[in-house]
Each structure stands twice: as structure tokens, then as C-alpha cells.
GROMACS .gro file of C-alpha atoms in nm:
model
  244
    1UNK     CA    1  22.058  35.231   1.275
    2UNK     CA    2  21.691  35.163   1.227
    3UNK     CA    3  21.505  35.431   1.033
    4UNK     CA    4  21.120  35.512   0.999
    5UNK     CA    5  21.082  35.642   0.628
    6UNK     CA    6  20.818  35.877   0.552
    7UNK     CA    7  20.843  36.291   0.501
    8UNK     CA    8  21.207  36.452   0.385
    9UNK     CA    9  21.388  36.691   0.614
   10UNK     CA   10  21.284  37.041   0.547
   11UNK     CA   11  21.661  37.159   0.369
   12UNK     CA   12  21.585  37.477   0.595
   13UNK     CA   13  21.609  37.358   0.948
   14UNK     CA   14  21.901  37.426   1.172
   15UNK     CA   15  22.118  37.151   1.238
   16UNK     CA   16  22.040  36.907   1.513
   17UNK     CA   17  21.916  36.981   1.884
   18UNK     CA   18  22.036  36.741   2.138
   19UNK     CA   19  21.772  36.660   2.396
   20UNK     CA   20  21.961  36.465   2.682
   21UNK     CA   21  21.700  36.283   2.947
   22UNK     CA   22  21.849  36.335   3.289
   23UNK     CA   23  21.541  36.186   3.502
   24UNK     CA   24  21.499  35.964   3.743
   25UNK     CA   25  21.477  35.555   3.687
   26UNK     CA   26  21.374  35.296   3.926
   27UNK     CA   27  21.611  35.136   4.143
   28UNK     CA   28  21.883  35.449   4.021
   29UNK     CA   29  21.807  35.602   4.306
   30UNK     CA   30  21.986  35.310   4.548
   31UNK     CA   31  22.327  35.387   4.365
   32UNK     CA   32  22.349  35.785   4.409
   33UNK     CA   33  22.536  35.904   4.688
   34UNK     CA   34  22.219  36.060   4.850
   35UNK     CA   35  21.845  36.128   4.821
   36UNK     CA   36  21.744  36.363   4.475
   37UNK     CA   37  22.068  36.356   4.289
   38UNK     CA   38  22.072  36.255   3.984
   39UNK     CA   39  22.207  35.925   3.855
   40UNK     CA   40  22.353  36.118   3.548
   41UNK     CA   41  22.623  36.235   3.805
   42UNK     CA   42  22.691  35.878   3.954
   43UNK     CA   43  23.079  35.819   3.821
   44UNK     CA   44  23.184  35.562   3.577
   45UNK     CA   45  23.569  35.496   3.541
   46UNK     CA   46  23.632  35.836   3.769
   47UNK     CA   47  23.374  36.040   3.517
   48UNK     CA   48  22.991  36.115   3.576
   49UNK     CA   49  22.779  35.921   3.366
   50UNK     CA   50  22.611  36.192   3.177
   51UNK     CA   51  23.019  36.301   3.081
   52UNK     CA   52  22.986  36.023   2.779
   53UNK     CA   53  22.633  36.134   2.660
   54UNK     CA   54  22.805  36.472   2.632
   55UNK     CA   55  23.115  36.399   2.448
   56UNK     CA   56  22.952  36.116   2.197
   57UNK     CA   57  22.712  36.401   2.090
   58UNK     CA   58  22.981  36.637   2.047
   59UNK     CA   59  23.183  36.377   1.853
   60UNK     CA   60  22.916  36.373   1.612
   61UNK     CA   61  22.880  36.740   1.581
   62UNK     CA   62  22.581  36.828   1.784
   63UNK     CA   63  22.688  37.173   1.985
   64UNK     CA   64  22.337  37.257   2.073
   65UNK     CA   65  22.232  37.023   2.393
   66UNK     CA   66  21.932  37.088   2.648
   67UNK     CA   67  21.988  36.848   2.941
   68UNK     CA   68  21.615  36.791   3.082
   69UNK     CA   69  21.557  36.720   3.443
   70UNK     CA   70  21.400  36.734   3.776
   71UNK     CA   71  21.396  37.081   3.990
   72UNK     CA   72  21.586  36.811   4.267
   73UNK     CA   73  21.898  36.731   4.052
   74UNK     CA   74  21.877  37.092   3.877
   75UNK     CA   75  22.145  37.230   4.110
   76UNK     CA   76  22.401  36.926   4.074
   77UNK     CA   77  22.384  36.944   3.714
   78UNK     CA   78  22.434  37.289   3.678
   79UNK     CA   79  22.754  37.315   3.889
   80UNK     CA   80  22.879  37.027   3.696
   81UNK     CA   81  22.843  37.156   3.356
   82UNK     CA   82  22.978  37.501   3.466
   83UNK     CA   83  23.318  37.287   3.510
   84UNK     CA   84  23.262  37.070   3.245
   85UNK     CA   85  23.489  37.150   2.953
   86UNK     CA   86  23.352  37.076   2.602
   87UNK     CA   87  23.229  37.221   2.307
   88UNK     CA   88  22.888  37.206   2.288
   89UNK     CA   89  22.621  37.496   2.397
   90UNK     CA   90  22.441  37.315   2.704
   91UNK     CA   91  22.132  37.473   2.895
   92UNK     CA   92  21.988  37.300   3.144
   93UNK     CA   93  21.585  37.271   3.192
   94UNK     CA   94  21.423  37.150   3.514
   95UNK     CA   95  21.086  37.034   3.478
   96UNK     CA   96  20.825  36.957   3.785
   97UNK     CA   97  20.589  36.640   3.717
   98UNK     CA   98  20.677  36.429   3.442
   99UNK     CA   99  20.466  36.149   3.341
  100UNK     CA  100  20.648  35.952   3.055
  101UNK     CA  101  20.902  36.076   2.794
  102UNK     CA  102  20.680  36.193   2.548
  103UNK     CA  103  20.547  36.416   2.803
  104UNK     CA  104  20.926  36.546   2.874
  105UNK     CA  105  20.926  36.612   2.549
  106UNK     CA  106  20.590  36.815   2.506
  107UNK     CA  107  20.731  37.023   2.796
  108UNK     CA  108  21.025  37.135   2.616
  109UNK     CA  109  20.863  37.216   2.312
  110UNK     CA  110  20.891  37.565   2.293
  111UNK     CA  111  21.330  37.526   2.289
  112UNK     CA  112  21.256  37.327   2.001
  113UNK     CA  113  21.271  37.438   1.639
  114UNK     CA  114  21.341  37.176   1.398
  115UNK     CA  115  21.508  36.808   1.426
  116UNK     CA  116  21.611  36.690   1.705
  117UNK     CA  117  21.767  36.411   1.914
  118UNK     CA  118  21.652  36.270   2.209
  119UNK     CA  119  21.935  36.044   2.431
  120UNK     CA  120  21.877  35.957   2.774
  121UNK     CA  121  22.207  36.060   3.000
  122UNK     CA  122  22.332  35.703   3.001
  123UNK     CA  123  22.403  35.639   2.671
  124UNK     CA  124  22.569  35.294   2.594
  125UNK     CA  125  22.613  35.253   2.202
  126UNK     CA  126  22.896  35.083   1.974
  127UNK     CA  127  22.803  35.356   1.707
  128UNK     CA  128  23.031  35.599   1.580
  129UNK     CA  129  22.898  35.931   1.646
  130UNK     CA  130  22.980  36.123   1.355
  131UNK     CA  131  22.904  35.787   1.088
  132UNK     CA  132  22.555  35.810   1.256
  133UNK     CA  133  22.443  36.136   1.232
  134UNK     CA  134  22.641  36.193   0.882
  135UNK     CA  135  22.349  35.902   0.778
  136UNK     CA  136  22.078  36.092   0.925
  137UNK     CA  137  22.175  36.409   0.733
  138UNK     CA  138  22.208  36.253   0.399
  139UNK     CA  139  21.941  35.974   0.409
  140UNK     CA  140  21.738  36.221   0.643
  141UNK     CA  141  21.423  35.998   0.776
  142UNK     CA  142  21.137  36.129   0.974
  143UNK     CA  143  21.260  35.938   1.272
  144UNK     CA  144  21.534  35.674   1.330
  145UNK     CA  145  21.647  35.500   1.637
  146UNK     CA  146  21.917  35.241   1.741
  147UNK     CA  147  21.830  34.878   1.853
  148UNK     CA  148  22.132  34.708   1.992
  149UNK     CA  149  22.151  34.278   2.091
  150UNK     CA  150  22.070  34.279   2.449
  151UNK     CA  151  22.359  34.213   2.679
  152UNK     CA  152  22.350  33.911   2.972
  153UNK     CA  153  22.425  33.977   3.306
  154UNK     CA  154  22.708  33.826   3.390
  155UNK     CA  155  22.730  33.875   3.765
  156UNK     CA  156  22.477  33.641   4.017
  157UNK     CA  157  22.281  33.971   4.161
  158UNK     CA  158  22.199  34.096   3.817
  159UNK     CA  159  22.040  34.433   3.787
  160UNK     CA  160  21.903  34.733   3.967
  161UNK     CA  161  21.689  34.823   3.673
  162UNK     CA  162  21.373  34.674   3.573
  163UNK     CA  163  21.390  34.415   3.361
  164UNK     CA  164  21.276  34.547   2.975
  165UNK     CA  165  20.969  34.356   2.830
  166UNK     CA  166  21.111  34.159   2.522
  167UNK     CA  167  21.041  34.302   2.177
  168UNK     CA  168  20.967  34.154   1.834
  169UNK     CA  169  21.220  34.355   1.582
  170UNK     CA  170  21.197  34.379   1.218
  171UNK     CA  171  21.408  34.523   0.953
  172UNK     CA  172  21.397  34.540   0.593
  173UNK     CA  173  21.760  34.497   0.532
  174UNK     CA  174  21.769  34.623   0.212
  175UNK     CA  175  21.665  34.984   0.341
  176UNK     CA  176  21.768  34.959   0.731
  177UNK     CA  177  21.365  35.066   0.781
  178UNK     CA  178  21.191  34.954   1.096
  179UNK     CA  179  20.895  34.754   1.034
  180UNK     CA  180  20.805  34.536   1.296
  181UNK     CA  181  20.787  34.648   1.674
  182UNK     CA  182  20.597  34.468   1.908
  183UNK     CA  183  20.581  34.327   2.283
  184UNK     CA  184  20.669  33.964   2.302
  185UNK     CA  185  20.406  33.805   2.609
  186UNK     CA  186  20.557  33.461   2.618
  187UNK     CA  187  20.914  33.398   2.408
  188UNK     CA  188  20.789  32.994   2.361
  189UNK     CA  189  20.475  33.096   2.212
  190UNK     CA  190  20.531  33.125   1.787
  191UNK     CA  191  20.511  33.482   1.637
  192UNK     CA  192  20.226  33.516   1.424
  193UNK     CA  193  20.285  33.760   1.146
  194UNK     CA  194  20.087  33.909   0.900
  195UNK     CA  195  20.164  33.826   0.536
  196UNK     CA  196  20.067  34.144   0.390
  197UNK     CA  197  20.405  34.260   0.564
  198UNK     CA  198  20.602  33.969   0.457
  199UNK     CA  199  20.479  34.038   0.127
  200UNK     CA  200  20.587  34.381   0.134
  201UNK     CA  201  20.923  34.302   0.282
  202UNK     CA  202  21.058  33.958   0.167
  203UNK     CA  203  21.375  34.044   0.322
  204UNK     CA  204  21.275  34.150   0.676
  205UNK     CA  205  21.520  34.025   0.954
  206UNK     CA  206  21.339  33.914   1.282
  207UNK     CA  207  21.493  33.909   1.615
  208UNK     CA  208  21.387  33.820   1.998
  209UNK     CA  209  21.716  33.996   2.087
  210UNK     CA  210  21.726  34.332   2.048
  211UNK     CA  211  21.683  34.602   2.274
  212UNK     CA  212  21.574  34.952   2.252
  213UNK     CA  213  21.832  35.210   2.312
  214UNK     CA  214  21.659  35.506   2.401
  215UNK     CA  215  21.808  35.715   2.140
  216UNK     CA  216  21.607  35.895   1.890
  217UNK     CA  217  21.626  36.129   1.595
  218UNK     CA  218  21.276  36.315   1.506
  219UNK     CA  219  21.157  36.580   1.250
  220UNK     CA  220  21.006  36.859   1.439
  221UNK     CA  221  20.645  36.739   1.295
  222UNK     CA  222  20.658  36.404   1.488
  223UNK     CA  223  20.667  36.649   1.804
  224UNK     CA  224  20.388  36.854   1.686
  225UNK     CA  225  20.209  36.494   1.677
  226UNK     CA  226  20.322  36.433   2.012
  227UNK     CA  227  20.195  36.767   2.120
  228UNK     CA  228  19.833  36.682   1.994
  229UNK     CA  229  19.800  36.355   2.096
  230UNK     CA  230  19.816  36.348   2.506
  231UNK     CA  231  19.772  35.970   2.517
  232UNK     CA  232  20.120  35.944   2.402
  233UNK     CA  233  20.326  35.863   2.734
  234UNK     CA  234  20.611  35.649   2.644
  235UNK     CA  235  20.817  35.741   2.315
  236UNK     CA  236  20.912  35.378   2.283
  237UNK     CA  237  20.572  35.210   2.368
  238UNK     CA  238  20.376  35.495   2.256
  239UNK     CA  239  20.539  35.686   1.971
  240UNK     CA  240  20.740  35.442   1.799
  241UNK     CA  241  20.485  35.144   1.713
  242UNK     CA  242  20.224  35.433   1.562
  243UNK     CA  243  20.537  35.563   1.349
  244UNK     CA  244  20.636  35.183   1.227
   0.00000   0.00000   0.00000
């Protein structure tokens, strides 16, 4: 877990909102069954995809869960969470354009009151659910995300998804803080960094490797940001590198 410090958690709030993306993704849309359902339903090991983002969210205590997606896939995810037997409190909220994450999120506002996490509906993490969020609550950051080593392909037709640009990823181990996030053009060309941030952090891992993995924890204040600043489109292109 990678954490952004900066303002404490207000000791007030409720507990954590789930915020599960459930929108489409390039290339997703040659694996569903037919035109506008949505690839949270496809089934992994005779389950629907989203079924995992569910339970590990549940495992780590978060019973309040808005599942965010298009007015297409509204009706299939409905009928499956009517049947879908867990613990959690889970509305479901359709949206009509959406034009980046960030702008997801700034549709949703309103359901939102305090901290919250934001997971899209195919979560893949080797994190223990309730050691994660049991950090958040007692180190309680302003926002914190997970950065995982990016996994090969190991088949010779490789991917439906997009290839992810490669990122630049810093950590001051001591803390676990994020303080280096950038877009790598060209892996053979030599990373130039500044030394006013080596300075600063003398014990700052770098990797090439790492990938993002979509999920987030915020303070309700970073959305109020969001909210103001309409340029914002893409939490992790946007959002992230003005928080680091």
C-alpha cells in the first residue's frame, strides 16, 4: 500500500463507502456474451467477475457499496445483485455519458459523505482485505492506492486490453508514501530525477515495474477538489500525480 500523506481523517466521518466502477473498457466488450452487458458479469471460475470485488470489500468490512454504471448494463446488474447473497448494503447507480473516472466520480457526489473507496469491478490484488483497510483507519492518509509488479502474458495472443503506458514509481520506504509518479516515454532512455526529491527522500525505491491497480482510498475533500477542477478526467493520470 502506497499512501499520499497530507490532512488527518476527520474522527467524525462514517466508516468507508465503497465505490465499485462497473463501466465499460476497450476490447471488454468482445468477451461479453452480447452487445451492452457489462463485463463485470462475464464469469470467472463459474462466478461473475464483479462477485470478487464484492466479497474482498466485504472481507475488509466495507457494507456500504454503490456499484456505478451505464443505463445499458443497469438491468443485468440489478437482477444479479438481487440474487447475490452477501453482507454488504449495495445500490446500484446508472449514469449516462461518462468521460473519465474522475468524472464518474463527480457524478456520484451527492451519495457521498465522507471517505471513500473507489475499485473498479475487476479487482485483482494479493492484499488482505481487512490488513488493508485496518492500515487506512489507523494511519488514515488523505489518499492511498495499491501499485502491484506488472504481470507477463504468458499466452502468444496476449491481451484484449490496451496495453498500460509504463510508469516511473517511487516510495519512501521508510513511510510507504508515494512520491514519484510519472509516464515513462522510452524505458532505454535514463530517468532524470530531481535532487531536491532525492534529498528529501534518501531512501526512495524506484521501479519500471509496477502497475496501477485502480484501487483508491480518498478523504471526502480530495472529491470536493475533483468537483472544482473539471480538467480532472483520469483519477490515475489526472488526480494522482497533482496529489504526489
Amino acid at each position: 500500500m502506497f499512501s499520499v500523506n497530507s490532512q488527518p481523517f476527520d474522527t467524525r466521518e462514517p466508516e468507508l463507502v465503497a465505490v465499485v466502477l462497473a463501466l465499460p473498457e476497450d476490447g471488454m466488450d468482445l468477451l461479453t456474451e452480447r452487445a451492452n452487458m457489462s463485463h463485470a458479469l462475464l464469469p470467472v471460475a463459474n462466478r461473475p467477475m464483479i462477485w470478487y470485488t464484492l466479497q474482498w470489500l466485504e472481507q475488509g468490512s466495507i457494507l456500504d457499496i454503490k456499484i456505478v454504471t451505464t443505463r445499458e448494463s443497469e438491468a443485468d446488474i440489478v437482477s444479479y445483485i438481487e440474487v447475490y447473497k452477501g453482507m454488504a448494503n449495495i445500490t446500484v447507480k446508472a449514469l449516462g455519458e461518462v468521460d473519465g473516472t474522475a468524472d464518474a466520480l463527480r457524478q456520484v457526489a451527492p451519495l457521498i459523505k465522507g471517505s471513500f473507496v473507489v475499485v473498479p469491478c475487476d479487482l485483482v490484488v494479493d492484499v488482505p482485505p481487512m490488513h488493508f483497510f485496518d492500515l487506512i483507519r489507523i494511519r488514515r492518509p488523505a489518499a492511498a492506492t495499491v501499485f502491484c509488479e506488472a504481470m507477463k502474458s504468458e499466452g502468444g495472443g496476449g491481451s484484449s486490453k490496451p496495453k498500460h503506458v509504463p510508469l516511473c514509481v517511487g516510495i519512501d520506504q521508510p513511510s510507504s508514501r508515494l512520491v514519484l509518479l510519472q509516464e515513462i516515454e522510452k524505458k532505454s532512455e535514463d530517468l532524470a530525477l530531481p535532487m531536491a526529491l532525492i534529498r528529501r527522500f534518501p531512501s526512495m525505491a524506484v521501479s519500471d515495474k509496477m502497475q496501477d491497480t485502480h484501487l483508491y482510498v480518498f478523504q471526502r475533500w480530495i472529491l470536493d477538489f475533483v468537483l472544482a477542477h473539471q480538467e480532472i478526467v483520469s483519477l490515475q493520470d489526472d488526480l494522482l500525480p497533482l496529489l504526489v
